[in-house]
Short mmCIF file of C-alpha atoms and ligand atoms in Angstrom, two decimals:
data_model
loop_
_atom_site.label_atom_id
_atom_site.label_comp_id
_atom_site.label_asym_id
_atom_site.label_seq_id
_atom_site.Cartn_x
_atom_site.Cartn_y
_atom_site.Cartn_z
CA MET P 1 9.73 25.32 29.66
CA SER P 2 6.69 26.61 31.73
CA MET P 3 4.32 26.74 29.06
CA ARG P 4 1.14 24.62 29.00
CA PRO P 5 1.58 20.87 27.69
CA LEU P 6 -0.11 20.09 24.11
CA THR P 7 -2.44 17.34 25.78
CA LEU P 8 -3.28 14.05 23.82
CA GLY P 9 -5.77 11.23 23.90
CA VAL P 10 -4.95 8.50 22.31
CA ALA P 11 -7.79 5.81 21.30
CA GLY P 12 -5.86 2.24 20.87
CA LEU P 13 -3.03 1.06 22.50
CA GLY P 14 -1.71 -1.88 20.46
CA THR P 15 1.14 -1.28 18.00
CA VAL P 16 1.31 1.58 17.08
CA GLY P 17 -0.63 3.33 20.35
CA ALA P 18 1.28 2.24 22.59
CA GLY P 19 4.70 3.28 20.16
CA VAL P 20 3.55 6.83 20.82
CA LEU P 21 3.44 6.52 24.29
CA LYS P 22 6.74 5.03 24.07
CA LEU P 23 8.09 8.02 21.48
CA LEU P 24 6.41 10.60 23.59
CA ALA P 25 8.52 9.41 27.03
CA ASP P 26 11.92 9.08 25.18
CA ASN P 27 12.00 11.61 23.06
CA ALA P 28 10.04 13.85 24.82
CA ASP P 29 12.83 16.96 24.97
CA VAL P 30 13.28 17.03 21.51
CA VAL P 31 9.22 16.63 20.81
CA ALA P 32 9.36 19.50 22.89
CA ALA P 33 11.59 21.88 21.30
CA ARG P 34 9.73 21.16 17.88
CA ALA P 35 6.68 21.56 19.21
CA GLY P 36 7.49 24.76 21.08
CA ARG P 37 6.13 23.27 23.70
CA PRO P 38 6.07 20.05 25.75
CA VAL P 39 3.54 17.06 24.04
CA ALA P 40 1.82 14.78 26.93
CA VAL P 41 -0.98 12.27 26.62
CA VAL P 42 -3.54 12.80 29.63
CA ALA P 43 -6.48 9.85 28.16
CA VAL P 44 -6.25 6.75 26.80
CA SER P 45 -8.95 4.12 25.29
CA ALA P 46 -7.97 0.11 24.78
CA ARG P 47 -10.56 -2.55 25.36
CA ASP P 48 -8.68 -4.21 28.24
CA ARG P 49 -7.39 -2.79 31.20
CA ALA P 50 -5.28 -5.53 32.49
CA ARG P 51 -3.20 -5.90 29.05
CA ASP P 52 0.41 -5.15 29.45
CA ARG P 53 1.87 -2.88 26.99
CA GLY P 54 5.21 -2.41 27.77
CA VAL P 55 4.32 1.37 28.69
CA ASN P 56 2.75 3.61 31.38
CA THR P 57 -0.76 4.98 31.98
CA ALA P 58 -0.52 5.05 35.54
CA GLY P 59 -2.41 8.35 35.97
CA LEU P 60 -3.64 8.53 32.54
CA ARG P 61 -7.93 8.69 32.44
CA TRP P 62 -8.58 5.44 31.18
CA TYR P 63 -11.92 5.43 28.62
CA ASP P 64 -13.76 2.15 27.66
CA ASP P 65 -15.73 4.02 25.09
CA PRO P 66 -13.15 5.38 22.64
CA VAL P 67 -15.74 8.06 21.49
CA ALA P 68 -15.66 9.85 25.00
CA LEU P 69 -12.06 11.14 24.66
CA ALA P 70 -13.60 13.38 21.98
CA GLY P 71 -15.62 15.33 24.52
CA ASP P 72 -12.84 15.26 27.58
CA ALA P 73 -12.07 19.11 27.77
CA GLY P 74 -8.86 18.15 28.82
CA VAL P 75 -7.91 16.62 25.36
CA ASP P 76 -6.80 19.12 23.20
CA VAL P 77 -5.38 16.71 20.43
CA VAL P 78 -6.96 12.95 19.61
CA VAL P 79 -4.86 10.64 18.26
CA GLU P 80 -7.01 7.72 16.66
CA CYS P 81 -5.10 4.24 16.61
CA ILE P 82 -7.69 1.73 16.57
CA GLY P 83 -8.23 0.95 12.74
CA GLY P 84 -11.08 -0.04 10.37
CA SER P 85 -13.17 2.25 7.92
CA GLU P 86 -16.63 1.96 10.07
CA GLY P 87 -17.33 1.20 14.13
CA PRO P 88 -15.41 3.21 16.62
CA ALA P 89 -12.33 4.70 14.49
CA LYS P 90 -14.90 6.35 12.68
CA ALA P 91 -17.28 7.57 15.16
CA LEU P 92 -14.45 8.89 17.11
CA VAL P 93 -12.90 10.82 14.66
CA GLU P 94 -15.82 12.16 13.58
CA ALA P 95 -16.84 13.18 17.12
CA ALA P 96 -13.49 14.88 17.73
CA LEU P 97 -13.91 16.66 13.96
CA ARG P 98 -17.81 17.89 14.93
CA ALA P 99 -16.03 19.16 18.35
CA GLY P 100 -13.54 20.91 16.90
CA LYS P 101 -10.70 18.86 17.74
CA PRO P 102 -7.77 18.17 15.97
CA VAL P 103 -7.08 14.62 14.86
CA VAL P 104 -4.34 12.74 14.24
CA THR P 105 -4.94 9.14 13.10
CA ALA P 106 -2.91 6.07 11.45
CA ASN P 107 -6.12 4.91 9.97
CA LYS P 108 -5.80 4.51 5.85
CA ALA P 109 -8.79 1.77 5.42
CA LEU P 110 -10.75 5.39 7.45
CA LEU P 111 -9.04 7.46 4.77
CA ALA P 112 -9.44 5.61 1.19
CA VAL P 113 -13.45 4.53 2.46
CA HIS P 114 -14.44 8.26 4.17
CA GLY P 115 -11.77 10.66 3.20
CA ALA P 116 -13.71 12.88 1.20
CA ALA P 117 -16.58 13.28 3.51
CA MET P 118 -14.04 13.62 6.51
CA ALA P 119 -12.06 16.33 4.84
CA GLU P 120 -15.73 18.33 4.42
CA LEU P 121 -16.46 17.40 8.32
CA ALA P 122 -12.82 18.43 9.18
CA GLY P 123 -13.33 22.28 7.56
CA SER P 124 -10.14 24.27 9.16
CA THR P 125 -9.56 21.58 11.76
CA PRO P 126 -6.37 19.95 11.58
CA LEU P 127 -6.99 16.09 10.24
CA ALA P 128 -3.67 14.46 9.81
CA PHE P 129 -2.43 11.31 8.65
CA GLU P 130 0.89 10.79 7.80
CA ALA P 131 1.41 7.43 9.35
CA ALA P 132 -1.48 5.64 7.63
CA VAL P 133 0.85 5.49 4.31
CA ALA P 134 4.34 3.72 4.10
CA GLY P 135 4.42 3.77 8.15
CA GLY P 136 7.79 6.21 8.68
CA ILE P 137 8.15 7.04 5.09
CA PRO P 138 7.06 10.67 5.31
CA ALA P 139 5.25 10.23 1.76
CA ILE P 140 1.73 12.24 2.41
CA LYS P 141 4.26 15.47 3.39
CA ALA P 142 6.37 14.53 0.37
CA LEU P 143 3.99 14.52 -1.92
CA ARG P 144 1.40 17.14 -0.71
CA GLU P 145 3.76 19.90 0.73
CA GLY P 146 7.57 18.80 -0.60
CA LEU P 147 6.53 17.97 -4.02
CA ALA P 148 3.40 20.61 -4.06
CA ALA P 149 4.36 22.54 -7.05
CA ASN P 150 4.75 20.11 -9.43
CA ASN P 151 2.35 18.46 -12.47
CA LEU P 152 2.90 14.24 -10.70
CA SER P 153 2.61 12.38 -13.47
CA ARG P 154 2.96 8.80 -11.72
CA VAL P 155 3.24 7.43 -8.23
CA ALA P 156 4.43 4.20 -7.56
CA GLY P 157 5.18 1.70 -4.28
CA ILE P 158 6.08 -1.10 -2.30
CA LEU P 159 3.01 -0.39 0.32
CA ASN P 160 2.89 -3.40 2.08
CA GLY P 161 5.63 -4.77 3.78
CA THR P 162 4.19 -8.43 4.35
CA CYS P 163 3.72 -8.69 0.79
CA ASN P 164 7.14 -7.35 0.29
CA TYR P 165 8.38 -9.81 2.91
CA ILE P 166 6.83 -12.68 1.33
CA LEU P 167 7.95 -12.16 -2.12
CA THR P 168 10.87 -11.03 -1.06
CA THR P 169 11.45 -14.39 0.82
CA MET P 170 10.20 -16.27 -1.96
CA ARG P 171 13.09 -14.70 -4.66
CA GLU P 172 15.93 -15.48 -2.00
CA GLN P 173 15.13 -19.32 -0.85
CA GLY P 174 13.51 -20.24 -3.40
CA ARG P 175 10.09 -21.61 -1.64
CA GLU P 176 6.32 -21.21 -2.52
CA PHE P 177 3.85 -18.97 -1.53
CA ALA P 178 1.37 -21.09 0.82
CA ASP P 179 4.94 -21.99 2.92
CA VAL P 180 6.72 -17.94 3.32
CA LEU P 181 2.79 -16.89 4.38
CA ALA P 182 2.78 -19.76 7.30
CA GLU P 183 6.04 -18.89 8.43
CA ALA P 184 5.80 -15.39 8.11
CA GLN P 185 2.50 -15.85 10.44
CA LYS P 186 4.76 -17.22 12.95
CA LEU P 187 6.97 -14.94 13.09
CA GLY P 188 4.08 -12.32 13.60
CA TYR P 189 5.21 -10.29 10.11
CA ALA P 190 1.37 -11.29 8.76
CA GLU P 191 -2.13 -11.49 10.63
CA ALA P 192 -3.96 -14.55 11.64
CA ASP P 193 -6.36 -13.26 8.54
CA PRO P 194 -3.74 -12.09 6.11
CA SER P 195 -6.46 -11.68 3.30
CA PHE P 196 -6.36 -7.27 3.50
CA ASP P 197 -2.47 -7.34 3.35
CA ILE P 198 -2.10 -10.49 0.27
CA ASP P 199 -4.97 -9.45 -1.43
CA GLY P 200 -3.71 -5.87 -1.86
CA VAL P 201 -6.42 -4.37 -0.09
CA ASP P 202 -4.02 -2.49 2.22
CA ALA P 203 -2.06 -1.17 -0.25
CA ALA P 204 -5.42 -0.38 -2.54
CA HIS P 205 -6.37 1.87 0.33
CA LYS P 206 -2.90 3.57 0.67
CA LEU P 207 -3.02 3.93 -3.02
CA ALA P 208 -5.94 5.44 -3.54
CA ILE P 209 -4.60 8.25 -0.59
CA LEU P 210 -1.89 8.90 -2.47
CA ALA P 211 -4.06 9.49 -6.15
CA ALA P 212 -5.45 11.57 -4.45
CA LEU P 213 -3.11 13.47 -3.05
CA ALA P 214 -0.46 13.46 -6.07
CA PHE P 215 -3.37 14.34 -8.66
CA GLY P 216 -5.79 16.72 -6.54
CA ARG P 217 -8.65 14.36 -6.73
CA PRO P 218 -11.24 13.46 -4.25
CA VAL P 219 -10.25 9.73 -2.65
CA ASP P 220 -11.76 7.42 -4.97
CA PHE P 221 -10.72 4.01 -3.46
CA THR P 222 -13.63 1.79 -5.99
CA SER P 223 -12.03 2.60 -8.97
CA VAL P 224 -8.52 0.94 -7.84
CA HIS P 225 -8.00 -2.01 -9.73
CA VAL P 226 -6.61 -5.01 -6.96
CA GLU P 227 -5.12 -8.28 -7.66
CA GLY P 228 -2.60 -9.92 -4.44
CA ILE P 229 0.33 -12.20 -4.70
CA ARG P 230 -1.58 -15.53 -3.76
CA GLU P 231 -1.18 -16.70 -7.67
CA VAL P 232 2.41 -16.19 -7.67
CA SER P 233 4.68 -18.87 -7.78
CA ALA P 234 8.54 -19.90 -7.48
CA LEU P 235 8.90 -21.21 -10.92
CA ASP P 236 7.71 -17.17 -11.90
CA PHE P 237 10.65 -16.16 -9.63
CA GLN P 238 13.11 -18.10 -11.59
CA MET P 239 11.99 -16.86 -14.75
CA ALA P 240 11.75 -13.25 -13.57
CA GLU P 241 15.69 -14.26 -12.51
CA ASP P 242 16.49 -15.02 -16.78
CA LEU P 243 14.64 -12.47 -18.13
CA GLY P 244 16.61 -9.87 -15.82
CA TYR P 245 13.54 -8.92 -13.68
CA ARG P 246 12.16 -8.97 -9.99
CA ILE P 247 8.54 -9.09 -8.92
CA LYS P 248 7.24 -6.86 -6.84
CA LEU P 249 3.76 -6.18 -5.55
CA LEU P 250 3.20 -2.12 -6.55
CA GLY P 251 0.50 0.50 -6.10
CA ILE P 252 0.77 2.95 -9.04
CA ALA P 253 -1.18 5.81 -9.62
CA GLN P 254 -0.63 7.17 -13.54
CA ARG P 255 -2.28 9.93 -15.38
CA THR P 256 -2.94 9.12 -19.07
CA GLU P 257 -4.82 11.56 -21.50
CA ALA P 258 -8.21 9.32 -20.33
CA GLY P 259 -7.72 10.07 -16.73
CA ILE P 260 -6.03 8.59 -13.83
CA SER P 261 -5.01 5.12 -13.30
CA THR P 262 -4.66 3.60 -10.04
CA ARG P 263 -4.06 -0.62 -9.89
CA VAL P 264 -2.19 -3.00 -7.31
CA HIS P 265 -1.17 -6.14 -8.46
CA PRO P 266 2.42 -7.76 -8.78
CA CYS P 267 4.46 -5.88 -11.23
CA MET P 268 7.92 -7.53 -13.02
CA VAL P 269 10.35 -4.54 -12.69
CA PRO P 270 13.67 -4.38 -14.16
CA GLN P 271 16.23 -5.80 -11.82
CA ALA P 272 18.28 -2.05 -12.24
CA ALA P 273 15.47 -0.28 -10.55
CA PRO P 274 15.49 0.94 -7.26
CA ILE P 275 12.24 -0.46 -6.29
CA ALA P 276 13.37 -4.00 -7.04
CA ARG P 277 16.18 -3.31 -4.30
CA VAL P 278 13.99 -2.38 -1.74
CA ASP P 279 13.15 -5.76 -0.16
CA GLY P 280 11.98 -7.69 3.59
CA VAL P 281 9.71 -5.40 5.40
CA PHE P 282 10.64 -1.75 3.30
CA ASN P 283 8.60 -0.04 1.52
CA ALA P 284 8.92 2.65 -1.08
CA VAL P 285 7.29 5.42 -2.58
CA VAL P 286 8.36 6.88 -5.95
CA ALA P 287 7.05 9.46 -7.45
CA GLU P 288 7.30 11.62 -11.09
CA GLY P 289 6.68 15.61 -11.27
CA ASP P 290 7.46 18.02 -14.04
CA PHE P 291 9.96 20.18 -12.83
CA VAL P 292 11.69 17.83 -9.70
CA GLY P 293 11.60 15.05 -12.16
CA ARG P 294 11.95 11.62 -10.17
CA VAL P 295 12.17 11.35 -5.90
CA VAL P 296 12.46 7.91 -4.69
CA LEU P 297 11.83 7.40 -0.87
CA GLN P 298 12.32 4.55 1.00
CA GLY P 299 12.27 2.92 4.94
CA ARG P 300 10.04 0.81 7.19
CA GLY P 301 6.48 0.94 6.56
CA ALA P 302 5.07 -0.43 9.91
CA GLY P 303 6.03 -0.99 13.21
CA ALA P 304 5.71 0.37 16.35
CA GLY P 305 8.92 3.25 15.93
CA PRO P 306 8.49 4.22 12.35
CA THR P 307 4.67 5.08 12.68
CA ALA P 308 4.85 6.42 15.88
CA SER P 309 7.43 8.38 14.28
CA ALA P 310 4.92 10.00 11.47
CA VAL P 311 1.77 10.47 13.95
CA VAL P 312 3.81 12.33 16.66
CA ALA P 313 5.39 14.60 13.38
CA ASP P 314 2.41 15.18 12.64
CA VAL P 315 1.21 16.05 16.33
CA ILE P 316 4.27 18.49 16.18
CA ASP P 317 2.41 20.35 13.37
CA ILE P 318 -0.63 20.67 14.96
CA ALA P 319 1.27 22.57 18.14
CA ARG P 320 3.12 24.71 15.72
CA GLY P 321 -0.16 25.49 14.09
CA ARG P 322 1.14 24.43 10.71
CA PHE P 323 -2.09 23.85 8.95
CA THR P 324 -3.12 22.81 4.81
CA PRO P 325 -6.02 21.25 3.75
CA VAL P 326 -6.86 17.23 4.53
CA TRP P 327 -6.17 16.34 0.49
CA GLY P 328 -3.78 19.09 -0.08
CA SER P 329 -6.38 22.65 -1.58
CA ALA P 330 -9.76 23.21 -0.49
CA ALA P 331 -12.34 20.65 -1.36
CA GLY P 332 -13.95 23.08 -4.15
CA ALA P 333 -9.93 23.28 -5.90
CA LEU P 334 -10.29 19.15 -6.23
CA ALA P 335 -10.19 17.84 -9.87
CA ALA P 336 -13.04 15.85 -11.03
CA VAL P 337 -10.54 13.91 -13.06
CA PRO P 338 -12.06 10.44 -14.49
CA SER P 339 -10.84 7.13 -13.27
CA VAL P 340 -9.64 4.67 -16.14
CA PRO P 341 -10.64 1.05 -15.91
CA MET P 342 -8.48 -1.80 -15.62
CA SER P 343 -9.56 -3.27 -19.35
CA ALA P 344 -8.14 0.60 -21.05
CA HIS P 345 -4.57 -0.03 -19.37
CA THR P 346 -1.72 -0.78 -22.01
CA GLY P 347 1.46 -2.18 -21.05
CA CYS P 348 4.06 -5.20 -21.59
CA TYR P 349 3.01 -8.67 -20.39
CA TYR P 350 4.70 -11.77 -18.55
CA LEU P 351 2.57 -15.07 -19.41
CA ARG P 352 3.72 -18.25 -17.98
CA LEU P 353 1.57 -21.32 -19.22
CA MET P 354 2.17 -24.36 -17.97
CA VAL P 355 1.58 -26.69 -21.64
CA VAL P 356 1.89 -30.41 -22.67
CA ASP P 357 4.83 -30.79 -24.68
CA ARG P 358 3.69 -32.04 -28.40
CA PRO P 359 4.14 -30.25 -31.70
CA GLY P 360 1.49 -27.12 -32.25
CA VAL P 361 0.95 -25.81 -28.95
CA ILE P 362 2.74 -23.06 -29.03
CA ALA P 363 2.01 -22.16 -32.93
CA ASP P 364 -2.13 -22.49 -31.46
CA VAL P 365 -0.86 -19.94 -28.20
CA THR P 366 1.12 -17.81 -30.80
CA GLY P 367 -2.18 -17.89 -33.28
CA VAL P 368 -4.54 -16.57 -30.41
CA LEU P 369 -1.98 -13.48 -29.54
CA ARG P 370 -1.79 -12.69 -33.25
CA ASP P 371 -5.26 -12.67 -33.54
CA ASN P 372 -5.65 -9.91 -30.31
CA SER P 373 -2.59 -7.98 -32.24
CA ILE P 374 -0.42 -8.97 -29.53
CA SER P 375 3.07 -9.10 -30.38
CA LEU P 376 5.78 -11.08 -28.82
CA GLU P 377 9.05 -10.17 -27.19
CA SER P 378 10.69 -12.68 -26.01
CA MET P 379 9.80 -16.88 -25.53
CA LEU P 380 11.22 -19.12 -22.89
CA GLN P 381 10.62 -23.04 -22.61
CA ARG P 382 12.28 -24.43 -19.79
CA GLY P 383 13.03 -28.13 -20.25
CA ARG P 384 11.96 -31.32 -22.77
CA ALA P 385 9.25 -33.27 -21.19
CA PRO P 386 7.42 -34.84 -24.15
CA GLY P 387 3.86 -35.34 -23.35
CA GLU P 388 4.13 -33.96 -19.87
CA ALA P 389 3.47 -30.08 -18.90
CA VAL P 390 6.54 -28.00 -19.21
CA PRO P 391 6.54 -24.00 -18.56
CA VAL P 392 6.28 -21.55 -21.57
CA VAL P 393 6.70 -18.50 -20.78
CA LEU P 394 5.91 -15.10 -23.39
CA THR P 395 6.62 -11.78 -22.94
CA THR P 396 5.17 -8.85 -25.40
CA HIS P 397 5.26 -5.75 -26.38
CA GLU P 398 3.43 -3.13 -25.11
CA CYS P 399 -0.70 -3.93 -26.10
CA GLN P 400 -4.19 -3.53 -24.39
CA GLU P 401 -5.44 -5.27 -21.20
CA ALA P 402 -8.80 -5.75 -22.56
CA ALA P 403 -7.15 -7.37 -25.57
CA MET P 404 -4.60 -9.47 -23.33
CA ARG P 405 -7.65 -10.70 -21.61
CA ALA P 406 -9.41 -11.43 -24.52
CA ALA P 407 -6.24 -13.58 -25.73
CA ILE P 408 -6.14 -15.34 -22.40
CA THR P 409 -9.57 -16.17 -21.96
CA ARG P 410 -8.87 -17.96 -25.29
CA ILE P 411 -5.72 -19.43 -24.35
CA GLU P 412 -7.26 -21.69 -21.35
CA ASP P 413 -9.38 -23.25 -23.14
CA LEU P 414 -6.89 -25.23 -25.44
CA ALA P 415 -6.45 -28.41 -24.71
CA ALA P 416 -3.04 -28.42 -24.27
CA VAL P 417 -2.73 -25.84 -22.15
CA MET P 418 -3.00 -27.52 -18.31
CA GLU P 419 -3.40 -24.90 -15.61
CA LYS P 420 -4.70 -21.05 -15.27
CA PRO P 421 -2.14 -18.95 -17.20
CA VAL P 422 -0.13 -16.88 -14.48
CA LEU P 423 -0.47 -13.11 -15.60
CA ILE P 424 2.20 -10.38 -14.50
CA ARG P 425 2.20 -7.30 -15.92
CA ILE P 426 5.86 -5.58 -16.74
CA GLU P 427 6.66 -2.29 -15.69
CA PRO P 428 9.28 -0.16 -17.02
CA ALA P 429 11.59 1.21 -14.07
N1 NAP Y 1 0.74 -1.94 12.90
C1 NAP Y 1 1.74 -1.18 12.23
O1 NAP Y 1 2.65 -1.13 11.32
C2 NAP Y 1 0.69 0.33 11.16
C3 NAP Y 1 1.07 1.07 10.85
C4 NAP Y 1 0.52 1.73 9.68
C5 NAP Y 1 -0.64 2.18 10.25
N2 NAP Y 1 -1.20 1.01 11.06
C6 NAP Y 1 -2.59 1.76 11.31
O2 NAP Y 1 -2.70 2.09 12.77
C7 NAP Y 1 -4.17 1.64 13.35
C8 NAP Y 1 -3.95 0.86 14.62
O3 NAP Y 1 -3.06 -0.54 14.39
P1 NAP Y 1 -2.23 -1.72 15.59
O4 NAP Y 1 -1.17 -2.36 14.21
O5 NAP Y 1 -1.19 -0.58 16.57
O6 NAP Y 1 -3.87 -2.12 16.06
P2 NAP Y 1 -3.83 -3.30 17.05
O7 NAP Y 1 -2.20 -3.33 17.34
O8 NAP Y 1 -4.49 -4.75 16.88
O9 NAP Y 1 -4.35 -2.16 18.00
C9 NAP Y 1 -5.58 -1.81 17.96
C10 NAP Y 1 -6.15 -0.85 19.23
O10 NAP Y 1 -6.99 -1.02 19.39
C11 NAP Y 1 -7.84 -0.86 20.55
N3 NAP Y 1 -9.02 -1.20 20.28
C12 NAP Y 1 -10.00 -1.94 19.30
N4 NAP Y 1 -11.41 -1.75 19.44
C13 NAP Y 1 -11.34 -1.21 20.13
C14 NAP Y 1 -12.54 -0.46 20.97
N5 NAP Y 1 -13.89 -0.71 20.79
N6 NAP Y 1 -12.06 0.33 21.88
C15 NAP Y 1 -11.22 0.91 22.74
N7 NAP Y 1 -10.42 0.44 21.69
C16 NAP Y 1 -10.69 -0.76 21.08
C17 NAP Y 1 -7.23 -1.98 20.84
O11 NAP Y 1 -7.70 -2.52 22.23
P3 NAP Y 1 -6.59 -4.19 22.97
O12 NAP Y 1 -5.27 -3.75 23.02
O13 NAP Y 1 -7.48 -3.41 24.51
O14 NAP Y 1 -7.32 -5.00 22.21
C18 NAP Y 1 -6.01 -1.73 20.80
O15 NAP Y 1 -5.15 -1.47 21.47
C19 NAP Y 1 -4.78 1.03 12.04
O16 NAP Y 1 -5.49 1.81 11.37
C20 NAP Y 1 -3.62 0.61 11.25
O17 NAP Y 1 -4.02 -0.40 9.88
C21 NAP Y 1 -0.85 0.36 11.41
#
């Protein structure tokens, strides 16, 4: 093949950036065939020149300042693998788009927070981000292109591999959150500062992106309701098992009569649901469309290989001249659908209380629920220990979040309730 290669400048040579270099070296032939021309990295940027990254960077132009990649006349496409919604990643993407250079990025934080402005800046210049959501799963392409003919009603997903690994290990080994988190950090499955993952922020970034694509509206990270997995305990896994559920951290975007609701929180899902069986570091995305029905996608959501697979697929699209507006439709065609606050959510709930085992306690609790128009579906009490705290688990029929919150505030104040109640929302399959 004698065609001039498509040239890349890769900023960031960590897990993702180094993975991209490795994939392009190992799969050069298949990439060239599908791109219609060779693809060659010609310039890179990272902080530490001396670090061994397991890939050959000899002969590549090295920039200490990543933004300089955008001004390199020999670079056709900028690949941003630094990360973060602000700082050098944002400056580089803006500089590249201003220069009319296509950008491929794995950066969900940037797209979730500044995605609307970035799309405006991009105009008809490609800004691709398949790797930003669910790593190797082609979720962006599936929603934006594969399902483009549908009205989507719901998109739900396991969007954070670290949380799914922790929850899976807690369930399988009957261990507590803090213990499993510490081990995950040792094994490299969780960051030294794990808060973005375990507090649900990373999943919320990805959900905001999926919701924008699914419902054709401007990306809106600030309206996502976010809860993480710190409060889930080994006891809740035992109770879930008895009730026929699995506990998963889900991101859910749903079209309701009042608008779009977007939320990330731990959920009880029926054991038979496909998403209940997605374990370990795997991710899944489930979309429901009016003509297609339900589509379930599953795969590796992180790591060098899966992420590089997604980044290079975007590069191939650019090489082929395949172009779709960043958010699926032109900015002017995006609908201003309102966001629904969490207080308006309706659903079923799992509520675990630790109460002193004495007569009248259950009557007090059920009285509060009745006062808030919440009807019980089931009640489970584990063991008896008169005078000591025992777990009581209540599941409810469908009710409003605001009513449930009001009830919990009163239940917390009951003298017999010893710990902060644990609330986990029950999601349909
Ligand atoms: N890891 C995954 O599995 C995964 C999956 C999907 C999406 N992503 C996204 O991909 C992006 C990169 O993630 P990662 O895991 O590859 O991160 P990482 O391993 O921490 O790598 C970040 C890279 O950026 C470089 N860098 C940081 N600040 C820089 C600066 N000011 N100038 C030049 N280079 C700079 C670092 O240089 P040094 O190496 O010299 O320190 C490093 O090579 C993030 O947006 C992340 O959310 C990651």
